[in-house]
PDB file of C-alpha atoms in Angstrom:
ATOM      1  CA  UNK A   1       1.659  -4.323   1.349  1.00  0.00           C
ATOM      2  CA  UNK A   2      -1.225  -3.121   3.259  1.00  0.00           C
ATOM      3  CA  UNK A   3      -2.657  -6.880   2.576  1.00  0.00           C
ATOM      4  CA  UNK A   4       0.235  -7.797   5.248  1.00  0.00           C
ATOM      5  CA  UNK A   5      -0.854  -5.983   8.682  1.00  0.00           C
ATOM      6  CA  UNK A   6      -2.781  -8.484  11.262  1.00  0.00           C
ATOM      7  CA  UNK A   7      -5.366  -6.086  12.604  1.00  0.00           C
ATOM      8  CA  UNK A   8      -6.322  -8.440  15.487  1.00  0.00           C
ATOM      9  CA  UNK A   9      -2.456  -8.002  16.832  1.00  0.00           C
ATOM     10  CA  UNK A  10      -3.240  -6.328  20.216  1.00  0.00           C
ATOM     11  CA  UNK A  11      -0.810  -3.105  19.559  1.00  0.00           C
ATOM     12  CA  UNK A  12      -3.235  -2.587  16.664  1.00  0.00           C
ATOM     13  CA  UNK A  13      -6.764  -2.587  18.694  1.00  0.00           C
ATOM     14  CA  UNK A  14      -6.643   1.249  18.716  1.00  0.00           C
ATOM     15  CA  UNK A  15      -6.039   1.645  15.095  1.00  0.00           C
ATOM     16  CA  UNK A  16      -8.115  -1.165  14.059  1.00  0.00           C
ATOM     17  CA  UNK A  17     -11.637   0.351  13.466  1.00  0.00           C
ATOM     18  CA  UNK A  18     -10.126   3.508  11.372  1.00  0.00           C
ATOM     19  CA  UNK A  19      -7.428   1.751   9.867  1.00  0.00           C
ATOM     20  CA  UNK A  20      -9.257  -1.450   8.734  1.00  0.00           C
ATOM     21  CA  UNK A  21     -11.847   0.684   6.614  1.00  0.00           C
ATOM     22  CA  UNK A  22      -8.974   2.815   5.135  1.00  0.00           C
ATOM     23  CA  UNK A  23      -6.917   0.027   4.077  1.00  0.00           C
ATOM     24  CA  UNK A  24      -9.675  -2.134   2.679  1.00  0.00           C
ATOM     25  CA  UNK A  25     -10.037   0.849  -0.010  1.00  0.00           C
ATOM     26  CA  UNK A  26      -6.838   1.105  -1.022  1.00  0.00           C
ATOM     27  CA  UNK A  27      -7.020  -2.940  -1.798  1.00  0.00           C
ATOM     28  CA  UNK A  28     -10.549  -2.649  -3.363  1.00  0.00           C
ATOM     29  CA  UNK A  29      -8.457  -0.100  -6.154  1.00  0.00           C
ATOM     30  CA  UNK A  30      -8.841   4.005  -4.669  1.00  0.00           C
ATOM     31  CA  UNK A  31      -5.309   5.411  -4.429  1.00  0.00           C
ATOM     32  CA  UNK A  32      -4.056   5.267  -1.087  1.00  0.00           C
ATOM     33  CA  UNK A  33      -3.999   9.265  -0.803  1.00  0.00           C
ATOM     34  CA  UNK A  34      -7.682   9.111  -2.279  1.00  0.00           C
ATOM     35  CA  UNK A  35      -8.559   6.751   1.171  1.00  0.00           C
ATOM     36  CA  UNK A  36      -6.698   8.828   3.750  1.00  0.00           C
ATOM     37  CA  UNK A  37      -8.664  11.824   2.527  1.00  0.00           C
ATOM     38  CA  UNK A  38     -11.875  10.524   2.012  1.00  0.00           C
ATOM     39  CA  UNK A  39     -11.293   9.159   5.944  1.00  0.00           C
ATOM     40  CA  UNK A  40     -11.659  12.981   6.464  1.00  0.00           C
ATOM     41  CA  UNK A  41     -11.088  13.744   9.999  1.00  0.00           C
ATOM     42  CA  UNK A  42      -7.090  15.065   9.543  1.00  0.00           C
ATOM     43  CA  UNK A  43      -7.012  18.702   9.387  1.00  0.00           C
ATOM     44  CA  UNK A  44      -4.293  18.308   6.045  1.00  0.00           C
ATOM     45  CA  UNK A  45      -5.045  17.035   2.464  1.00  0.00           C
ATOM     46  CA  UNK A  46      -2.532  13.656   1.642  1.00  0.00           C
ATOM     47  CA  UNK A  47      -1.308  14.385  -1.914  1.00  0.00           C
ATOM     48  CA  UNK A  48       1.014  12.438  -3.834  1.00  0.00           C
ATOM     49  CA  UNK A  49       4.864  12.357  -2.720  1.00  0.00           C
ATOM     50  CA  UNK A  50       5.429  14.118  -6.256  1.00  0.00           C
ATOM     51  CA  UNK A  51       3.335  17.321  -5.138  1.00  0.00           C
ATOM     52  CA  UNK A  52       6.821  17.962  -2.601  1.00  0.00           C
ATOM     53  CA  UNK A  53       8.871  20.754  -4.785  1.00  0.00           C
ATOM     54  CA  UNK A  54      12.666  19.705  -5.035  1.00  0.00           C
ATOM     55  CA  UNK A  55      14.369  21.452  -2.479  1.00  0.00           C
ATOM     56  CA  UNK A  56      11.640  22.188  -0.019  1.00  0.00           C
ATOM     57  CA  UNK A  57      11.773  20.532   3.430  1.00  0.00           C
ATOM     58  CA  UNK A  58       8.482  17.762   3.808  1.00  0.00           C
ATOM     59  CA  UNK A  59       7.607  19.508   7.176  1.00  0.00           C
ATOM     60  CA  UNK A  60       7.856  23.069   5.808  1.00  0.00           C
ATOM     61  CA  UNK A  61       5.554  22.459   2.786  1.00  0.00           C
ATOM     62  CA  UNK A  62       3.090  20.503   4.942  1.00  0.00           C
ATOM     63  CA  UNK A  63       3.306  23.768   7.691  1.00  0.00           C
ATOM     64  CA  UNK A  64       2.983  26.113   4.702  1.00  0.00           C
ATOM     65  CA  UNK A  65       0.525  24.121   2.490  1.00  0.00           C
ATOM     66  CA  UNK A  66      -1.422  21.962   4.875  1.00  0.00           C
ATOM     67  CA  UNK A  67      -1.010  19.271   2.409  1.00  0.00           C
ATOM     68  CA  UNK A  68       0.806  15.822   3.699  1.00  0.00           C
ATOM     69  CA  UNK A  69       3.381  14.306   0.220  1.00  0.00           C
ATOM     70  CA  UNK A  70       2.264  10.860   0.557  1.00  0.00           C
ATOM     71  CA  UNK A  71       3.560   8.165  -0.793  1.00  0.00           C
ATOM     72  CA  UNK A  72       2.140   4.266  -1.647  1.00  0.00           C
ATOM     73  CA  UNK A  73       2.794   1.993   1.506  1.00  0.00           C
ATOM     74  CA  UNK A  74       3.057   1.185   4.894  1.00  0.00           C
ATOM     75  CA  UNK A  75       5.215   3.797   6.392  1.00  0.00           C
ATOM     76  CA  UNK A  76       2.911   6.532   5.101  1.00  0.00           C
ATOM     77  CA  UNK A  77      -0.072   4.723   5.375  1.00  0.00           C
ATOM     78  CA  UNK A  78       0.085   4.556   9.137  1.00  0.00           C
ATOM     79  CA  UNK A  79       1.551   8.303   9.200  1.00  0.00           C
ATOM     80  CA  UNK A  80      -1.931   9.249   7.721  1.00  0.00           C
ATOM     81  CA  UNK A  81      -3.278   7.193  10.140  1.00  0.00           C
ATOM     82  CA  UNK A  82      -1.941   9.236  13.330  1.00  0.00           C
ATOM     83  CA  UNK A  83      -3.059  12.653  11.435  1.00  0.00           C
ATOM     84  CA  UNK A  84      -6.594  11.532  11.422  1.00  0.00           C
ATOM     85  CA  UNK A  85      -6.561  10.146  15.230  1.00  0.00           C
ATOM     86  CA  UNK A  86      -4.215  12.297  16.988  1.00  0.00           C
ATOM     87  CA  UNK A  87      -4.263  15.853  14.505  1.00  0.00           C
ATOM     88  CA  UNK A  88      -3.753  18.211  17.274  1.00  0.00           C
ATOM     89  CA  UNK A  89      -0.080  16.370  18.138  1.00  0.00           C
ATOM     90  CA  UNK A  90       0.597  15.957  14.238  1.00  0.00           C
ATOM     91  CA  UNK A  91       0.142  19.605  13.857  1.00  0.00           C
ATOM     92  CA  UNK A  92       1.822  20.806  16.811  1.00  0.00           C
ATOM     93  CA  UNK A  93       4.709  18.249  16.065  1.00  0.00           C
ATOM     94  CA  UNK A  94       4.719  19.803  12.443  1.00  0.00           C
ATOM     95  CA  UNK A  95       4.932  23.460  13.892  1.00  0.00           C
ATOM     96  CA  UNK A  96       7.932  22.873  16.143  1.00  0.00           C
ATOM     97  CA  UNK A  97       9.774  21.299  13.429  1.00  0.00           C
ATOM     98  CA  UNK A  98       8.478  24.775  10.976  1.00  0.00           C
ATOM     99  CA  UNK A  99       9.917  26.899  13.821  1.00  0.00           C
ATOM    100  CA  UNK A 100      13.500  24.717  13.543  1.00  0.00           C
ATOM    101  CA  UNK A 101      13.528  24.889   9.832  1.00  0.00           C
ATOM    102  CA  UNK A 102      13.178  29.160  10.356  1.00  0.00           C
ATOM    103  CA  UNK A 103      15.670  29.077  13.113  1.00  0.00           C
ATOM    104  CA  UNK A 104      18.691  27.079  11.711  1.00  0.00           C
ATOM    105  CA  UNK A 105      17.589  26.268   8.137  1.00  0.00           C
ATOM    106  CA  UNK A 106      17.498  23.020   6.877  1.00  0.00           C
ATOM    107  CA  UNK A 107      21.420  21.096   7.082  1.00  0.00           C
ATOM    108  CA  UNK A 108      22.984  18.315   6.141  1.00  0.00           C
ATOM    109  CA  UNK A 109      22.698  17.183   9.863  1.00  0.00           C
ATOM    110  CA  UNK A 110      19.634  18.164  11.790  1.00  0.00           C
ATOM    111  CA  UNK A 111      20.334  19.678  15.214  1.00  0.00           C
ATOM    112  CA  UNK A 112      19.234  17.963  18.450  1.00  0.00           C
ATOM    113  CA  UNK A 113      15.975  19.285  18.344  1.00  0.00           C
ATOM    114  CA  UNK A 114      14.735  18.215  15.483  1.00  0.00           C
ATOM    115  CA  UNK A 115      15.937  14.935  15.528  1.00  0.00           C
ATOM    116  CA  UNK A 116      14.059  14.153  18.942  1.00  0.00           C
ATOM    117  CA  UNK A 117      11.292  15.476  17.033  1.00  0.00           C
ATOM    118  CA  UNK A 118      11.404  13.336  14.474  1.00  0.00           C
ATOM    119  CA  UNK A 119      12.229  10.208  16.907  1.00  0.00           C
ATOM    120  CA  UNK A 120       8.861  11.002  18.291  1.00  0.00           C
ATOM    121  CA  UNK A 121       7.183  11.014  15.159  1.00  0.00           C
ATOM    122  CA  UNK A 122       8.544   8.028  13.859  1.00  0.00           C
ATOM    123  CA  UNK A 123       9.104   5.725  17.035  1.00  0.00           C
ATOM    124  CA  UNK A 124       6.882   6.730  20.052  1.00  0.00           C
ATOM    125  CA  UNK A 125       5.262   5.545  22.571  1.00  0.00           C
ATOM    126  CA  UNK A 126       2.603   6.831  25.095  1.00  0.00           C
ATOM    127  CA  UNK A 127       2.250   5.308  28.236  1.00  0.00           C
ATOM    128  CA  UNK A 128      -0.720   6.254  30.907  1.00  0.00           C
ATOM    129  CA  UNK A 129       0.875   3.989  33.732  1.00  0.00           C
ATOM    130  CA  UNK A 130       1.171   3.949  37.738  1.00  0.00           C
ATOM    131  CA  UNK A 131       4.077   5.908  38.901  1.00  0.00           C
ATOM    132  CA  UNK A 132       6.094   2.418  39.991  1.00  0.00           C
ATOM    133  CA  UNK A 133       5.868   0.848  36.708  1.00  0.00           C
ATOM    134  CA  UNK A 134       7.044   4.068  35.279  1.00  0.00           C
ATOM    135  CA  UNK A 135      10.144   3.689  37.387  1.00  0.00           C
ATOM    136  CA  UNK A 136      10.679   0.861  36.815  1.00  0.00           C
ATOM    137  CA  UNK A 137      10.767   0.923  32.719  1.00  0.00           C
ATOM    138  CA  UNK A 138      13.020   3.973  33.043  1.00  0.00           C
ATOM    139  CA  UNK A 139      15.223   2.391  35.036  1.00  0.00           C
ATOM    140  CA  UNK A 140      15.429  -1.170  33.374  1.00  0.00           C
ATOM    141  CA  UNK A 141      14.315  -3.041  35.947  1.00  0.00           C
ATOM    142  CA  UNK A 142      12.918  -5.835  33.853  1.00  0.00           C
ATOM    143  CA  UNK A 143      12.258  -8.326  36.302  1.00  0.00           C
ATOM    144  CA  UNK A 144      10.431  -6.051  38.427  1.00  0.00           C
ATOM    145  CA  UNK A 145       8.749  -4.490  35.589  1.00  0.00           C
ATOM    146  CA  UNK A 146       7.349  -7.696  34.037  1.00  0.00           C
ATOM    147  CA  UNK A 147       7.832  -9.929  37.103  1.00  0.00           C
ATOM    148  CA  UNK A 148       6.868  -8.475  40.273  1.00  0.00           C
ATOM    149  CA  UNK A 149       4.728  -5.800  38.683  1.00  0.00           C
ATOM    150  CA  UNK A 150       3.107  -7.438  35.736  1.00  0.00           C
ATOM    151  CA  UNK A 151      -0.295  -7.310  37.286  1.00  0.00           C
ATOM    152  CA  UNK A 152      -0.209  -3.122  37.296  1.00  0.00           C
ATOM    153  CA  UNK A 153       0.146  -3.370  33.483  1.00  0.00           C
ATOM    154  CA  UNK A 154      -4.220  -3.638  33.738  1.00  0.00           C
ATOM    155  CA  UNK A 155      -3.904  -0.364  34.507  1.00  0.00           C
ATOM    156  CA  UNK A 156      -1.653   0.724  31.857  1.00  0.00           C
ATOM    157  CA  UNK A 157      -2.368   1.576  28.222  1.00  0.00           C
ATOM    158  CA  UNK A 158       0.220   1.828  26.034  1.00  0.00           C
ATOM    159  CA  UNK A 159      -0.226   3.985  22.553  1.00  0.00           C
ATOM    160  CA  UNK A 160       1.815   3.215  19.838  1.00  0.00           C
ATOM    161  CA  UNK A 161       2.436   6.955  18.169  1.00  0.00           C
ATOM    162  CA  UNK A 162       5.323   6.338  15.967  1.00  0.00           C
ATOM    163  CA  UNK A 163       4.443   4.966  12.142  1.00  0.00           C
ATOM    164  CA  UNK A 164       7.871   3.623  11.446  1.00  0.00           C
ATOM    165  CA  UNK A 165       7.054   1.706  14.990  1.00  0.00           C
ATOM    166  CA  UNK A 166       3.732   0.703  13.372  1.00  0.00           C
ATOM    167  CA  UNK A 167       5.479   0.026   9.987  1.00  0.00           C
ATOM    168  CA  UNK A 168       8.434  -2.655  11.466  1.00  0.00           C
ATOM    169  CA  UNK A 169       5.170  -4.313  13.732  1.00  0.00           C
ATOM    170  CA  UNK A 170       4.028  -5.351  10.448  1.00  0.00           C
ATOM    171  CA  UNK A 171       6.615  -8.081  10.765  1.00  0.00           C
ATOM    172  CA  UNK A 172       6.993  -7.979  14.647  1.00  0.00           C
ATOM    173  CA  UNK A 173       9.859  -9.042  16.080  1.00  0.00           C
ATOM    174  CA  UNK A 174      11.238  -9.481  19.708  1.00  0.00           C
ATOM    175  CA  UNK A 175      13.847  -6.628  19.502  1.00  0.00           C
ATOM    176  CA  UNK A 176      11.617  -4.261  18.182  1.00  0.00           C
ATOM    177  CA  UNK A 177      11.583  -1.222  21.005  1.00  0.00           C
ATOM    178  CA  UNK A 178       9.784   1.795  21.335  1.00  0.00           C
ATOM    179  CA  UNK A 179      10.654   5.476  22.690  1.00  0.00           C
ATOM    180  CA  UNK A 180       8.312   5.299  25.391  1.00  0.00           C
ATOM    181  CA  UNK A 181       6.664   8.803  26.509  1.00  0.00           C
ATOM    182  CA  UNK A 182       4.743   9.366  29.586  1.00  0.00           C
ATOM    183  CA  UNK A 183       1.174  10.534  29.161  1.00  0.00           C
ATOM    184  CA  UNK A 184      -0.372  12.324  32.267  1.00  0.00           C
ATOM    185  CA  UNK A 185      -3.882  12.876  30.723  1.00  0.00           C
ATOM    186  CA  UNK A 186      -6.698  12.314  32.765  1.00  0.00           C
ATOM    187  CA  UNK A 187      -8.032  10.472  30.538  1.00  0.00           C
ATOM    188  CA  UNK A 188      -7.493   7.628  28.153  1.00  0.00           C
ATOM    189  CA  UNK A 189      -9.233   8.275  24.848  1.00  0.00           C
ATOM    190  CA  UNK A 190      -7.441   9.353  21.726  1.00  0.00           C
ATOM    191  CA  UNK A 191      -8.784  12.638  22.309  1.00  0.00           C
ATOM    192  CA  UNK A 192      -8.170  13.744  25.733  1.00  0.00           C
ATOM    193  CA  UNK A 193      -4.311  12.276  24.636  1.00  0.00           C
ATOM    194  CA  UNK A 194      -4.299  14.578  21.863  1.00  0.00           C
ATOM    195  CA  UNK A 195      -5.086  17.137  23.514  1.00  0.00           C
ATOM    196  CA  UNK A 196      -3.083  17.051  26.616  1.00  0.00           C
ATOM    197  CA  UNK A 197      -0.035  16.256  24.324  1.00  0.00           C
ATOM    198  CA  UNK A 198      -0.636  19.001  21.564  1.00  0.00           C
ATOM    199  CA  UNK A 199      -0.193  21.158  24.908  1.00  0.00           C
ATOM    200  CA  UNK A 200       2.507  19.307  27.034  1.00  0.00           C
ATOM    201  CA  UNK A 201       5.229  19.231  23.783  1.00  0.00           C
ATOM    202  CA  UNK A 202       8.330  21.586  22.986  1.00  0.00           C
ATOM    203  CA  UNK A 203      11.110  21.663  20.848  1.00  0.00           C
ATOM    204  CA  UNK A 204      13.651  22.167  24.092  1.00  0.00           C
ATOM    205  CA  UNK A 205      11.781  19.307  26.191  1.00  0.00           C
ATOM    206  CA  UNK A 206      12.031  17.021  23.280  1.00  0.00           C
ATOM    207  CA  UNK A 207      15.793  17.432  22.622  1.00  0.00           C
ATOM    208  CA  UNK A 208      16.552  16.106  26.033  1.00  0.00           C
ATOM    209  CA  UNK A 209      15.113  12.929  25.272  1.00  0.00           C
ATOM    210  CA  UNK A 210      12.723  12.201  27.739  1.00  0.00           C
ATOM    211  CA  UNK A 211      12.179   8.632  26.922  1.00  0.00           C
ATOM    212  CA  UNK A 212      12.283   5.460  28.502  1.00  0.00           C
ATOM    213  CA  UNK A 213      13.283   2.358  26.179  1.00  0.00           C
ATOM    214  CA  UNK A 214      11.241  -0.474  25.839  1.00  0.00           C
ATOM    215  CA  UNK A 215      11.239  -3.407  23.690  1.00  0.00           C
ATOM    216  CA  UNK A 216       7.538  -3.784  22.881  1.00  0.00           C
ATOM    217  CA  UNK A 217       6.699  -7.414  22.544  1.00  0.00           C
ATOM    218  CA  UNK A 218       7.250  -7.574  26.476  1.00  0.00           C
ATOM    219  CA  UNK A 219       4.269  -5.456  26.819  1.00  0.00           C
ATOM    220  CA  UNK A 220       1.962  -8.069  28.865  1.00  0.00           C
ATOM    221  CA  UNK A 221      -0.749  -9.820  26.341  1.00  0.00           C
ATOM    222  CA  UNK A 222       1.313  -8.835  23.499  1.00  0.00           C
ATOM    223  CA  UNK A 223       2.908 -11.546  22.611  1.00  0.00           C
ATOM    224  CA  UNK A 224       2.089 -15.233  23.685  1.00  0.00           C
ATOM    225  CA  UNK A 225       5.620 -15.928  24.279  1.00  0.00           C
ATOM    226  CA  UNK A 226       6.048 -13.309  27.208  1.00  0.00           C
ATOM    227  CA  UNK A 227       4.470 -15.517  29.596  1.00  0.00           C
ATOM    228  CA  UNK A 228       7.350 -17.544  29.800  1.00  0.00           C
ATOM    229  CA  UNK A 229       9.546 -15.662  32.520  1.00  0.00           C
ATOM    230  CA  UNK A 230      12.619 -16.845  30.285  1.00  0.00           C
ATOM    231  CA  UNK A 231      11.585 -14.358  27.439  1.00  0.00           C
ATOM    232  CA  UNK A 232      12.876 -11.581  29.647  1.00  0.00           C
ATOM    233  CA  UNK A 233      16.140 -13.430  30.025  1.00  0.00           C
ATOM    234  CA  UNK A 234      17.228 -12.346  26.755  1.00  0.00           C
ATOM    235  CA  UNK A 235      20.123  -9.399  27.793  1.00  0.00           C
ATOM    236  CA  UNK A 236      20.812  -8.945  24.020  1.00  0.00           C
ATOM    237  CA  UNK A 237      17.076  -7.011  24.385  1.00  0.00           C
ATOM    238  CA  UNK A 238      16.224  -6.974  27.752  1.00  0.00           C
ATOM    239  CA  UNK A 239      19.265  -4.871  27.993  1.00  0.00           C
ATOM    240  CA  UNK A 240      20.683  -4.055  31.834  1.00  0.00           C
ATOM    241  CA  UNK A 241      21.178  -0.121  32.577  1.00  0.00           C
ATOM    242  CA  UNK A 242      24.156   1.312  31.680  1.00  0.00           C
ATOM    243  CA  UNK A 243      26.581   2.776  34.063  1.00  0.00           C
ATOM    244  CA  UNK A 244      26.001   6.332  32.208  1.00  0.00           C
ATOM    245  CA  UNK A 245      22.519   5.957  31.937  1.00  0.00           C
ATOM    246  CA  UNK A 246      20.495   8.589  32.985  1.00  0.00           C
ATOM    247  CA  UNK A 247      17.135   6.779  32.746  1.00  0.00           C
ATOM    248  CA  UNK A 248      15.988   9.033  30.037  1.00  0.00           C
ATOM    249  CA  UNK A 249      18.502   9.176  27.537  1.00  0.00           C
ATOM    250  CA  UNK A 250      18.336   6.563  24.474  1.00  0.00           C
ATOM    251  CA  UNK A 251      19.901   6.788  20.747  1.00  0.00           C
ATOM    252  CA  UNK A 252      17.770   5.106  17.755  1.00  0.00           C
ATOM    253  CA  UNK A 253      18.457   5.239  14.092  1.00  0.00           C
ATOM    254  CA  UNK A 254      16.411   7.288  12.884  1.00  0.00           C
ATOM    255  CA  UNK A 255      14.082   6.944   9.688  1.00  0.00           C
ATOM    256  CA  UNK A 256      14.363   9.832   7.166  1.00  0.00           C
ATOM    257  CA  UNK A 257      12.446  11.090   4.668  1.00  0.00           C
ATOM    258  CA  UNK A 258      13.926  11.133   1.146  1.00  0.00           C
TER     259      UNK A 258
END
């Protein structure tokens, strides 16, 4: 499967370097757990999904244990990707859902909390952005967002976080959206994001969904098709606001782990 991902696709360009070498292992024969820890930055081990004991939550053994159940694939092959270029987030990410694990214990339906925190995980975003295209995402304004102000977007990056995100990309297609997160770092490397993130997340900030929704082939040199103005005409993704939209609040189905 890993033969499948297009590392020249632009969402990719951040990824591309690390991931290229990892996956090219994994095809030339090593076990894909074998590649993501001879990669060696991530402050866990990736063992095989079989290492998880029956009845013990996947973020509680990886807080207690420091060891990441991995299994063959896309979906955890760009989660082990994240770990090695953003480790301070993973682990703080990994800690806040420990701390709601010891809280409520684990139910049949996670609480509010830990279900942002796994939307984050799985579907994020980060955007470093002027404050009026900010604005303007939250508050749908497509055609000022990608009309009016499509030349601010050179002074945007946007970060794809989320490895289910990464995972669907694989196959992109033009309702594919991101949970888009606003970075305020002063900087743009992977680093200085880690950083400022591993310190700006909590559990309670989280659960209010602070998210803007954004469908991420409209992203400006993303997809060739976008520079037709009649790609944004498409209100079955390009979706107007809501009457009880806050701005912030969006749903997603969320992808579980097994």
């Amino acid at each position: 499967m890993l033969a499948a991902i297009d590392w020249s696709a632009p969402w990719l360009a951040p990824w591309r370097a690390r991931g290229a070498a990892v996956a090219h292992s994994v095809r030339s024969g090593m076990a894909q757990t074998a590649a993501l820890n001879e990669a060696a930055r991530a402050p866990v081990r990736f063992v095989p999904q079989s290492a998880l004991p029956s009845g013990v939550a996947y973020e509680q053994y990886i807080f207690d244990t420091g060891r990441v159940p991995t299994r063959d694939g896309l979906h955890d092959f760009f989660n082990g990707l994240v770990w090695h270029a953003l480790p301070l987030t993973k682990q703080r990410l990994n800690a806040l859902q420990a701390a709601q694990i010891e809280r409520t214990g684990v139910r049949p339906v996670r609480g509010p909390a830990r279900d942002a925190l796994t939307l984050f995980d799985e579907n994020a975003a980060l955007l470093q952005a002027p404050d009026a295209l900010w604005q303007a995402l939250v508050a749908k304004d497509w055609p000022r967002l990608f009309g009016d102000l499509r030349p601010l977007w050179r002074e945007a990056q946007l970060l794809l976080f989320g490895h289910a995100l990464m995972e669907k990309l694989v196959a992109p297609r033009k309702s594919m959206c991101a949970h888009v997160y606003r970075v305020l770092a002063a900087e743009r490397s992977m680093d200085s994001i880690d950083a400022w993130l591993a310190q700006d997340l909590s559990a309670d900030q989280l659960a209010a969904k602070p998210f803007a929704h954004l469908p991420v082939l409209g992203v400006p040199g993303w997809w060739a098709a976008n520079e037709n103005p009649a790609f944004y005409q498409d209100v079955s993704v390009f979706r107007p606001p809501r009457a009880r939209d806050t701005g912030h609040e969006v749903t997603t189905q969320l992808v579980r782990r097994k």
